[in-house]
Coordinates of C-alpha atoms in Angstrom, one line a residue:
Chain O
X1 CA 59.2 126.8 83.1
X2 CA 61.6 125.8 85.7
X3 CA 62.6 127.9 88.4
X4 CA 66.3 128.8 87.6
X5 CA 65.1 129.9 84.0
X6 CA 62.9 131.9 85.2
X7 CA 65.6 133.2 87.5
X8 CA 67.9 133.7 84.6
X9 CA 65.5 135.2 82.5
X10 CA 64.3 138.0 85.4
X11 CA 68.2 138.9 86.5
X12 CA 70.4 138.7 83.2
X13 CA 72.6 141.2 84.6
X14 CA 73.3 140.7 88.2
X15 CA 73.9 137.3 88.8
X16 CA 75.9 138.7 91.9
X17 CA 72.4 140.4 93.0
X18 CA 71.4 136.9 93.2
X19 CA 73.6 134.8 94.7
X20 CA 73.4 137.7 97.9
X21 CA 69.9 137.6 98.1
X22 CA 70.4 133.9 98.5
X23 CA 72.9 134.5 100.9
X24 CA 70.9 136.2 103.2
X25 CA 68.5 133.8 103.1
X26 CA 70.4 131.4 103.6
X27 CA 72.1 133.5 106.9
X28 CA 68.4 134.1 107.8
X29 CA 67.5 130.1 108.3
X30 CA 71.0 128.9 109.6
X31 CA 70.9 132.6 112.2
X32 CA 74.8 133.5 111.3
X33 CA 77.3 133.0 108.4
X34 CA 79.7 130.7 108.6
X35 CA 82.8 129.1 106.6
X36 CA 83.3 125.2 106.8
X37 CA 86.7 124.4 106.1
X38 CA 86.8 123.5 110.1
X39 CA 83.8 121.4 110.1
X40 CA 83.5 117.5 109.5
X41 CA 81.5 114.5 111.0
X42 CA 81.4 111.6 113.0
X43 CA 79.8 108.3 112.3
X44 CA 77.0 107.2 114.9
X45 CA 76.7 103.7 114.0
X46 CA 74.4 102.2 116.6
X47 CA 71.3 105.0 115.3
X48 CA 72.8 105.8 112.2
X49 CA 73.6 109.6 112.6
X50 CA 75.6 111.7 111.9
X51 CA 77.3 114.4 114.7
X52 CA 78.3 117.5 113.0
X53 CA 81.5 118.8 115.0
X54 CA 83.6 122.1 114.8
X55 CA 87.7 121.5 115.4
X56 CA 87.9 125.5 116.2
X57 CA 86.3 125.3 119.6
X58 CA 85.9 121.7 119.9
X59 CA 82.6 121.3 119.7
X60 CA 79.7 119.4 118.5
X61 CA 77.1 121.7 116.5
X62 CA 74.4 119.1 116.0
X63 CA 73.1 116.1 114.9
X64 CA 71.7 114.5 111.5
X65 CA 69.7 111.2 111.6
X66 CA 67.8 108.8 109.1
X67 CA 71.0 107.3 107.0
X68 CA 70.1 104.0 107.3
X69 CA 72.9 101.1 108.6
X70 CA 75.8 103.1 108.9
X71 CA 78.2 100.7 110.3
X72 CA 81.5 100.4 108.3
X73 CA 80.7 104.0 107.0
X74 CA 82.6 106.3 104.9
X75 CA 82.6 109.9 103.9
X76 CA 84.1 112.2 100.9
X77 CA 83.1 115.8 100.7
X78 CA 82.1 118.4 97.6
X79 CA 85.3 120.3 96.7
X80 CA 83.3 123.3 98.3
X81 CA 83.6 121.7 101.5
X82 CA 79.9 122.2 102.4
X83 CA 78.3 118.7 101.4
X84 CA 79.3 115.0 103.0
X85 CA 78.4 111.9 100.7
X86 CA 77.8 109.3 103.4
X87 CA 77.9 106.0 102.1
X88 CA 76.5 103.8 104.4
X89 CA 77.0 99.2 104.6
X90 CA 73.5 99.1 103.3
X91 CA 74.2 100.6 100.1
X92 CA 72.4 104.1 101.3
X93 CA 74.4 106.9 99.6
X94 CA 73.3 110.2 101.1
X95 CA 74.1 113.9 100.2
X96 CA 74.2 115.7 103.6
X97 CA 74.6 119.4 104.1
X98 CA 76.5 120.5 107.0
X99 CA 75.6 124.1 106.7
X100 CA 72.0 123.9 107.5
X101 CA 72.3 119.9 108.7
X102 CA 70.0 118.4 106.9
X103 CA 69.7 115.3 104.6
X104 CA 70.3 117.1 100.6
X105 CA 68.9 113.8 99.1
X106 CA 69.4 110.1 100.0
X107 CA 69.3 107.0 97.6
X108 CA 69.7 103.0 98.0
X109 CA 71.5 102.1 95.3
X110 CA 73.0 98.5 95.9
X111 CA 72.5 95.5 98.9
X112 CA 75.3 96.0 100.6
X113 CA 78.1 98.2 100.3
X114 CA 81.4 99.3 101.3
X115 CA 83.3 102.9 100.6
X116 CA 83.4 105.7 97.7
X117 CA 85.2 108.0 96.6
X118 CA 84.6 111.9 94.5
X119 CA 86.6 112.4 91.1
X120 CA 89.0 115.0 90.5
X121 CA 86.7 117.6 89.0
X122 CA 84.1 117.1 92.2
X123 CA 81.2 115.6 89.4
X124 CA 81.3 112.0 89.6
X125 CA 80.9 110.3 93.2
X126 CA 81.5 106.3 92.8
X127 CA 80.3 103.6 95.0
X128 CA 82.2 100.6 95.9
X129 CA 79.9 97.2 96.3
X130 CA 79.7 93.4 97.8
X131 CA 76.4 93.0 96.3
X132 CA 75.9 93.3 93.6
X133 CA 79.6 93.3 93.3
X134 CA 81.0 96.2 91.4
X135 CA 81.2 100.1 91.0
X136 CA 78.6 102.6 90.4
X137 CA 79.0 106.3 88.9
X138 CA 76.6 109.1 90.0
X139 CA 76.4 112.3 89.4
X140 CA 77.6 114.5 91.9
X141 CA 75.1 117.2 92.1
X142 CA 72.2 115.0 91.6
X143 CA 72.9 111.5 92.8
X144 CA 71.4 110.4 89.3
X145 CA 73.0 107.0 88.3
X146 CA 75.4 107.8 85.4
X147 CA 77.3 104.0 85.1
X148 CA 77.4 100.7 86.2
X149 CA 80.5 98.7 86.0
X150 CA 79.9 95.2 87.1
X151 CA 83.4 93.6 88.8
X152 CA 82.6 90.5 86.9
X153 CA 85.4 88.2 86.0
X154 CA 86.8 84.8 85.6
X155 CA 85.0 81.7 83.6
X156 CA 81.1 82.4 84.1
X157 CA 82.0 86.2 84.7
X158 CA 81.0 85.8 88.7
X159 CA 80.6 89.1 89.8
X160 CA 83.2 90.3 92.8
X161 CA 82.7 91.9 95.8
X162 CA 84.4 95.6 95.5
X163 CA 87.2 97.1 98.3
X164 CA 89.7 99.7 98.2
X165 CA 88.0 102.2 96.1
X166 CA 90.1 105.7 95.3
X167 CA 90.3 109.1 93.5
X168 CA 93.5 109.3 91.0
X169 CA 94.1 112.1 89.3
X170 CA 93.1 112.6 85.5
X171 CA 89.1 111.8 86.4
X172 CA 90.4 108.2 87.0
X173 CA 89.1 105.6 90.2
X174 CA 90.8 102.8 91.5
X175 CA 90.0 99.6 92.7
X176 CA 90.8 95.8 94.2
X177 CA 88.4 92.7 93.5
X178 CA 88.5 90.7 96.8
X179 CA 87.0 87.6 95.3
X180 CA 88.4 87.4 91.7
X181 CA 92.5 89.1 93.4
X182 CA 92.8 92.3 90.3
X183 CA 92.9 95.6 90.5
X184 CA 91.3 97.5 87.8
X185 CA 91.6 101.3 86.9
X186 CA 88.5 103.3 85.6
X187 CA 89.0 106.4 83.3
X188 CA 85.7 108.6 84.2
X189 CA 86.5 111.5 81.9
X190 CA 83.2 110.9 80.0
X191 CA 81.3 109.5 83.5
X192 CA 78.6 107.9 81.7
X193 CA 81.1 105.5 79.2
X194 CA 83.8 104.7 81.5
X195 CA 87.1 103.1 80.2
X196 CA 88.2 100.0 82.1
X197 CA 91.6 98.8 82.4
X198 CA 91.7 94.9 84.3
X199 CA 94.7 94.3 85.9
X200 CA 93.8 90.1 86.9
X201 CA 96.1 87.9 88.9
X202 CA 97.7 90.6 91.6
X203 CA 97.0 87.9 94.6
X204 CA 94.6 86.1 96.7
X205 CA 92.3 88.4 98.5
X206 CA 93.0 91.9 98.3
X207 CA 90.9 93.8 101.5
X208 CA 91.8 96.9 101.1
X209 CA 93.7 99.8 99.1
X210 CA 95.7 103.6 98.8
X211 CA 96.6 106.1 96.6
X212 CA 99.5 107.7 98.1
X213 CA 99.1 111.4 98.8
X214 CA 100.8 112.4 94.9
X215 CA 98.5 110.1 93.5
X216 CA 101.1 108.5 91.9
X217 CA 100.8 104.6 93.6
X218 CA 98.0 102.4 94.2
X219 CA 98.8 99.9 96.6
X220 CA 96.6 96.7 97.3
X221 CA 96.7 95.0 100.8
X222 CA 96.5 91.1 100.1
X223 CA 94.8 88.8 103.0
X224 CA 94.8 85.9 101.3
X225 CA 99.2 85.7 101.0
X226 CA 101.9 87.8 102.2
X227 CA 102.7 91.3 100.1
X228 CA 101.4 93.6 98.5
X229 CA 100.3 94.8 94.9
X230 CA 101.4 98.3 93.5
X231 CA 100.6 99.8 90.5
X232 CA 102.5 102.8 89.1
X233 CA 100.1 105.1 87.9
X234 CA 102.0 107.2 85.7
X235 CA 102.9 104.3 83.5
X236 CA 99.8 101.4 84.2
X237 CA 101.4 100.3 81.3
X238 CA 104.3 98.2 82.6
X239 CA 101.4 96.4 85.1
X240 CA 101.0 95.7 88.7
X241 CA 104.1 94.1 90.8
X242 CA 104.2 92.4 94.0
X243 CA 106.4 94.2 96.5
X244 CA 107.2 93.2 100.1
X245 CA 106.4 89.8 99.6
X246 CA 108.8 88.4 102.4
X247 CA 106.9 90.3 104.9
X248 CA 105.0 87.8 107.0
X249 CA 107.4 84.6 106.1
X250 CA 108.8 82.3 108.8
X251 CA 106.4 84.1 111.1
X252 CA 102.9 82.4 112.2
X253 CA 100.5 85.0 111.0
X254 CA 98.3 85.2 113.8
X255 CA 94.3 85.0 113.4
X256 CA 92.6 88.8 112.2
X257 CA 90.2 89.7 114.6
X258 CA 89.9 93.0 112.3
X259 CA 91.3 94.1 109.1
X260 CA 93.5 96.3 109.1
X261 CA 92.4 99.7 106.7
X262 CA 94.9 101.4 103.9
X263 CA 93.8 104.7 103.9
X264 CA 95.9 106.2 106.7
X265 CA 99.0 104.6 104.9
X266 CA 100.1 107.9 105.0
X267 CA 104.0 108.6 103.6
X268 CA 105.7 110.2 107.0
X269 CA 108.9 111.4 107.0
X270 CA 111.0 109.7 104.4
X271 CA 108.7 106.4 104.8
X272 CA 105.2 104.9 104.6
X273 CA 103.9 103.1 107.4
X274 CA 101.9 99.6 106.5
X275 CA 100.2 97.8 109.0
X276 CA 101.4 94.2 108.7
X277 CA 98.6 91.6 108.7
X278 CA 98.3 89.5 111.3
X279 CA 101.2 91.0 113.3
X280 CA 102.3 93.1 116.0
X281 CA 103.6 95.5 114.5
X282 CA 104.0 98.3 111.0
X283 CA 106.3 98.0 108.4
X284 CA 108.3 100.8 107.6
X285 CA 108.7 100.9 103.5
X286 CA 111.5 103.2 101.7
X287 CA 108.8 103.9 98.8
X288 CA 111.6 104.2 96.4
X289 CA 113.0 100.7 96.6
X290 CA 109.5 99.3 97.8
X291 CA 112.2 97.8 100.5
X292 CA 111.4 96.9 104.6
X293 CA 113.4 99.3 106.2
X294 CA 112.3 98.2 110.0
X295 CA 109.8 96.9 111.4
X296 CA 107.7 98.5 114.3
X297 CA 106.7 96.0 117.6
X298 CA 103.5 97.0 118.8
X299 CA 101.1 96.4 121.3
X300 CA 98.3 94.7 119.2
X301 CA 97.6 94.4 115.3
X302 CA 97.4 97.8 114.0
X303 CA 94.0 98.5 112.0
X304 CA 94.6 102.3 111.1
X305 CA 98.4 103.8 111.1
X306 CA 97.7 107.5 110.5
X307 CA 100.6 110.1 110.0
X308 CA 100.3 112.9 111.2
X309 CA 100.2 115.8 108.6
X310 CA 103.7 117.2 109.3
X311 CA 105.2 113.6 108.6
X312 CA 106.4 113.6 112.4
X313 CA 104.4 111.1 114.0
X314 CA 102.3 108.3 113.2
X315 CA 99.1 107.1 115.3
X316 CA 98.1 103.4 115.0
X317 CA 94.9 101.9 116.9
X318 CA 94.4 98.1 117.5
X319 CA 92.0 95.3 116.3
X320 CA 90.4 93.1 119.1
X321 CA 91.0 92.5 122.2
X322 CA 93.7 95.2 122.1
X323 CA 91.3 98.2 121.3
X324 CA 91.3 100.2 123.8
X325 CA 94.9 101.8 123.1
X326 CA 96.2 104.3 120.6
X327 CA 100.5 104.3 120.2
X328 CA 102.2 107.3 119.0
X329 CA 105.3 106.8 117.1
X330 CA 108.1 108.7 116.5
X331 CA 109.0 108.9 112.7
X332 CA 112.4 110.6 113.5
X333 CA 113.3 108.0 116.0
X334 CA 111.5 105.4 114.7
X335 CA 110.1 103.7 117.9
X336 CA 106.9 104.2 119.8
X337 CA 107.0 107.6 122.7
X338 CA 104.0 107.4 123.6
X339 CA 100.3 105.0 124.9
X340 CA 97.0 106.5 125.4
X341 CA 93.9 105.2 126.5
X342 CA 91.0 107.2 124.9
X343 CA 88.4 104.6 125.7
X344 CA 87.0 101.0 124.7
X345 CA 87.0 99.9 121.3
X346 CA 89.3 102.8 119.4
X347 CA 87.6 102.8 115.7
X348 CA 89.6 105.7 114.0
X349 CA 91.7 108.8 114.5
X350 CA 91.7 112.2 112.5
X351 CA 93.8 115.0 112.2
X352 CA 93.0 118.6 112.2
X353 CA 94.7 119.6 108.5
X354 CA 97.9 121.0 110.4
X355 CA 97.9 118.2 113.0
X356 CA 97.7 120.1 116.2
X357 CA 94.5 117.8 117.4
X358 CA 93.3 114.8 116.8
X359 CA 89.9 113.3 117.0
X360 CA 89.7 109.6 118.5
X361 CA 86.7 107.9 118.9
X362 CA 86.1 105.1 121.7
X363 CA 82.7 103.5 120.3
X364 CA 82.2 101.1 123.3
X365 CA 82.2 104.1 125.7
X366 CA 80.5 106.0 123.4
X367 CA 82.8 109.0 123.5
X368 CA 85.1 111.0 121.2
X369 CA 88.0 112.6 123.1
X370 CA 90.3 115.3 121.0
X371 CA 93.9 114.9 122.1
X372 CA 96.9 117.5 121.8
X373 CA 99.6 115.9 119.4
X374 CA 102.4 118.2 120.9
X375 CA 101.6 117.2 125.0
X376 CA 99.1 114.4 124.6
X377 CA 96.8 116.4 126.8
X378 CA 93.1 116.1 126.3
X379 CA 91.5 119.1 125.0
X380 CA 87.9 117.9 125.0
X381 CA 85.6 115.0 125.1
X382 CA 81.9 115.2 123.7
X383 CA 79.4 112.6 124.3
X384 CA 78.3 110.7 120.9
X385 CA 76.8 107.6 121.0
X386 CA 78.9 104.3 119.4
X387 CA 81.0 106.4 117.1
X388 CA 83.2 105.3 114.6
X389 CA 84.5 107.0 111.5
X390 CA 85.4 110.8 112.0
X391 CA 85.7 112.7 109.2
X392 CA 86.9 115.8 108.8
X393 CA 86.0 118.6 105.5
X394 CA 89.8 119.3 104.7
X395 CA 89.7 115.7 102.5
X396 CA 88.0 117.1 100.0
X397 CA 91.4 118.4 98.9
X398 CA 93.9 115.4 99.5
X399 CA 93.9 113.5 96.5
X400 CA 92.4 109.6 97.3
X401 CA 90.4 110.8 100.1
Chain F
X1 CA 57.0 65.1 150.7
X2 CA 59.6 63.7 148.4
X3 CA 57.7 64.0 144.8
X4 CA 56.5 67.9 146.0
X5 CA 59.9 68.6 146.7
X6 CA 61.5 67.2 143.4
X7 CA 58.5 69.0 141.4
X8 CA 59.6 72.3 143.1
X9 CA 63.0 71.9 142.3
X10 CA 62.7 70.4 138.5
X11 CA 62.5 74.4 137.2
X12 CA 65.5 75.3 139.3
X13 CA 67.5 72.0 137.5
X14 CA 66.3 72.2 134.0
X15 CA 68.0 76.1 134.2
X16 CA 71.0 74.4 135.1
X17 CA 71.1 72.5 132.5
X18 CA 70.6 75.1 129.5
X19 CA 72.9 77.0 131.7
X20 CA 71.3 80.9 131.3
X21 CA 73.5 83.6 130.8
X22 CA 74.0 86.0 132.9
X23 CA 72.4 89.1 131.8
X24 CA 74.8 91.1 132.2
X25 CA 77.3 88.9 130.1
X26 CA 74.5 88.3 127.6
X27 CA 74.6 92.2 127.1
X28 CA 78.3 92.1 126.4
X29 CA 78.4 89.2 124.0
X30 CA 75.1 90.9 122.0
X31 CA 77.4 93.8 121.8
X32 CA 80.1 92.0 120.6
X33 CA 78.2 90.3 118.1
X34 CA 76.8 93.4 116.4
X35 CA 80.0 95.7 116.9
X36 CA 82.9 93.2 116.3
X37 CA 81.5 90.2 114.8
X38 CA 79.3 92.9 112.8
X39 CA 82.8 94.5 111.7
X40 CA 82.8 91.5 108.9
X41 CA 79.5 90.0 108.7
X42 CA 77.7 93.4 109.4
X43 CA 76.1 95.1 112.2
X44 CA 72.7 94.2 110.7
X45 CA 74.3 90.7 110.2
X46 CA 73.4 90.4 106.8
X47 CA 76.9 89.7 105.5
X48 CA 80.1 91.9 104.2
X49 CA 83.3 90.3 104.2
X50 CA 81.6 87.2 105.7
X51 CA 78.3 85.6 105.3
X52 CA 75.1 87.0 106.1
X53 CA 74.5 84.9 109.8
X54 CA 70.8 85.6 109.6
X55 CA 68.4 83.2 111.2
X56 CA 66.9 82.5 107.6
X57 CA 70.9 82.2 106.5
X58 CA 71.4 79.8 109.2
X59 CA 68.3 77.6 109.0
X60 CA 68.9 73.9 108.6
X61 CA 72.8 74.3 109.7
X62 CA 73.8 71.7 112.0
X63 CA 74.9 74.1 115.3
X64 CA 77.3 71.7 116.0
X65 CA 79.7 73.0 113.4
X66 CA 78.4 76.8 113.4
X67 CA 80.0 76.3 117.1
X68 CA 83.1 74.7 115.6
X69 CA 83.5 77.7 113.2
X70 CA 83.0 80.1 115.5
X71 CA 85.6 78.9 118.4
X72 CA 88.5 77.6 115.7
X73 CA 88.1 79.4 112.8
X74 CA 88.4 78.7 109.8
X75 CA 92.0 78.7 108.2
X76 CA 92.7 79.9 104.6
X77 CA 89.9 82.0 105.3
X78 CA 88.9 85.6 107.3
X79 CA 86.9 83.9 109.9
X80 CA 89.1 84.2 112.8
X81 CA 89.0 81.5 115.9
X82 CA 86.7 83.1 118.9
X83 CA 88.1 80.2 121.4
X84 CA 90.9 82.2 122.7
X85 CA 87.9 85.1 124.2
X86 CA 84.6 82.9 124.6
X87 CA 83.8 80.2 126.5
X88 CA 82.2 77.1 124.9
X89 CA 78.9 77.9 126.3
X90 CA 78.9 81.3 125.4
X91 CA 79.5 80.6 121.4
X92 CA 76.8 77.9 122.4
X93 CA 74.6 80.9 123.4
X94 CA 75.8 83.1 120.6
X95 CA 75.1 80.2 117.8
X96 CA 71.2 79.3 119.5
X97 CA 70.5 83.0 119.3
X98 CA 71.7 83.3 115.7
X99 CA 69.0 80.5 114.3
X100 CA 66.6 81.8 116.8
X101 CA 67.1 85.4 115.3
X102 CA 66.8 86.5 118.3
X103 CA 69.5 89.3 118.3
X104 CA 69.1 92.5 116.0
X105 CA 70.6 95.6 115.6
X106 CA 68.5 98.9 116.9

């Protein structure tokens, strides 16, 4: 008989009964109780580990190790905010739980792989692949496969390599083909028979994509020509359309050393912030017109623009050679007030949920240093070797993250 | 006297020749091709955006135009030009420890 029936079977009436024995077991092996909504993670991807960190007092709690190749890694979290699914470049997905910091359950599923993402309802986590190219459903609790669904497309149905994979509301996931250039939009409410919509010629090389925060627009960065592709989710109907398409015209385009990521596109103020491929600088987008309002000059091409919750200021770091430098703009004034320099190589920036810190990492001097956003003072710095992605538990509540 | 002396010093002139980097510098440009070439082609170097640059990817390829690729580019596609932040005999160095395998990530 297995164990929770026999549970069940033993206490019918005090489920509660249950659940606090648990409890104080559980406050037993990890010595005190504690809530997580100020917990996340950051990405060691020289050893593959993950540093569990606190954002109350700044500090790191401990470490978790054995997840494989975790270079290029990416996190979502269960809508309780206890358990990280890491999903690592060498198709590792792993279930990790940050209370007692321990691997849950970790699986291989695919070659090589490059992002997820958690449904709405917290049940289906989906996996975004190069090889074999496509998407793949699991279950949430269990990391049982539920559904594969190949990216194949064009004459001899060549499977493409996966990017730009996000949460929309209604059960739904998004995502870009780089090789085949179309978005297509999954409908997950029955996980294991998903309902694919293909949305084919959007442009050449797609490399990245966002939801915005009202999970209302998905918007596809293209590599391959200037623009990029939204679609409306409230009405997929009327397809995707090419906005911005001027954007890099009459300008040489200079070479990509990195590219640039979507996800931070956050909306700030009355605008969203795009990094512009292959330029100095960010676009600033009126997302009502999908129109240029200004454009940004920067000191190196932005890879993350991040807003910071409030809408006030935007971060950007820079691709190579000019990674060592974080700007801080202004959204009100529109023009960069501040330059920091947290380290070498700047991988990513996160915000606490109401933006009074944010977490840098410097992965060539292995360091992750937590800046005030009001003075730019440094609060702390904490040792962690070659970080890169930092993660924080508050996204499991912000739709497309 | 003369043949000694030429025999003593052959060692110090074939290094010259293959030019050896300085270990230091050979640190720096392992490091940058795990972290920043590894940013497209992987840190294990077994391909993501780019081609896996594996020594059993790389076998048979003329190293002549892995070192063209790797200091120009190659336009209409991701692989940006290295030119502009190694010197030749660096991306020489990089390209014979790609098809040697010598290089792997911890």
């Amino acid at each position: 008989m297995p164990a929770d029936r026999l549970l069940q079977r033993r206490v019918p009436r005090w489920p509660a009964a249950t659940l606090l024995c648990l409890w104080s077991l559980l406050c037993m092996a990890s010595g005190s109780l504690r809530g997580t909504g100020d917990l996340g993670v950051v990405i060691g991807r020289a050893d593959g580990s993950l540093t569990v960190i606190e954002t109350t007092h700044r500090t790191a709690l401990g470490r978790i190790d054995g997840l494989g190749d975790l270079s290029h890694a990416s996190v979502v979290f269960s809508r309780d905010e206890r358990y990280a699914y890491v999903f690592g470049r060498d198709g590792g997905l792993s279930k990790v739980d940050l209370l007692r910091r321990r691997v849950e359950k970790r699986i291989v599923q695919a070659g090589n792989s490059i992002g997820g993402a958690i449904s709405q309802d917290g049940r289906v986590i989906a996996v975004s692949n190069y090889e074999p190219g496509g998407v793949r459903l699991f279950d949430a609790a269990s990391l049982d496969p539920v559904a594969e669904i190949p990216a194949r497309s064009g004459e001899g149905g060549k499977r493409s390599r996966v990017v730009g994979l996000v949460d929309a509301p209604g059960d739904r996931f998004v995502f870009s083909l780089f090789d085949a250039g179309e978005i297509w939009l999954a409908e997950a409410g029955d996980p294991g028979q998903p309902v694919i919509t293909r949305f084919p010629g959007i442009g050449r090389q797609p490399y990245d994509g966002l939801i915005t925060p009202d999970g209302r627009y998905y918007i596809a960065g293209l590599f391959g020509e200037d623009g990029l592709a939204l679609l409306d989710l409230w009405h997929p109907e009327a397809g995707v359309r090419r906005i911005l398409d001027h954007y890099g015209r009459g300008e040489q385009a200079l070479p990509v050393y990195k590219m640039p990521h979507l996800e931070g596109w956050a909306r700030a103020g009355d605008y969203l912030f795009i990094p512009a491929v292959g330029h100095h600088s960010v676009l600033v987008v009126d997302p009502h017109e999908w129109k240029e309002v200004t454009r940004i000059a920067l000191h190196g091409q932005p890879v993350f623009a991040m807003a910071r919750p409030d809408g006030r200021q935007v971060w950007v770091n820079f691709a190579f050679p000019d990674n060592d430098t974080v700007q801080v703009i202004d959204v009100d004034r529109l023009e960069v007030v501040r330059e920091l320099k947290p380290g070498r190589a700047v991988l990513h920036m996160e915000f606490t949920p109401r933006g009074e810190q944010v977490w840098v990492s410097a992965r060539d001097d292995d360091r992750v240093v937590v800046y005030d956003t009001a003075t730019f003072g440094e609060l702390a710095r904490l040792p962690v070797p070659k970080p890169s992605g930092i993660f924080l538990t508050a996204r499991a509540h912000r739709i497309g993250l | 006297m003369f043949p000694i002396l030429l025999i003593l010093l052959l060692p110090v002139a074939l290094q010259a020749a293959a030019a050896p980097m300085p270990e230091g510098r050979q640190a720096r440009l392992t490091e940058l091709l795990l972290e920043d070439c590894g940013a497209c082609h992987g840190r294990t170097l077994r391909g993501g955006l780019g081609p896996a640059l594996t020594a059993r990817a790389l076998e048979g390829r003329d190293p002549e135009t892995l070192f063209l690729t790797i200091r120009d580019g190659r336009p209409g596609t991701a692989m940006p030009p290295w030119g502009p932040y190694l010197k030749e005999e660096e991306i020489r160095w990089l390209v014979e420890q790609l098809q040697r395998g010598a290089i792997h990530a911890r």
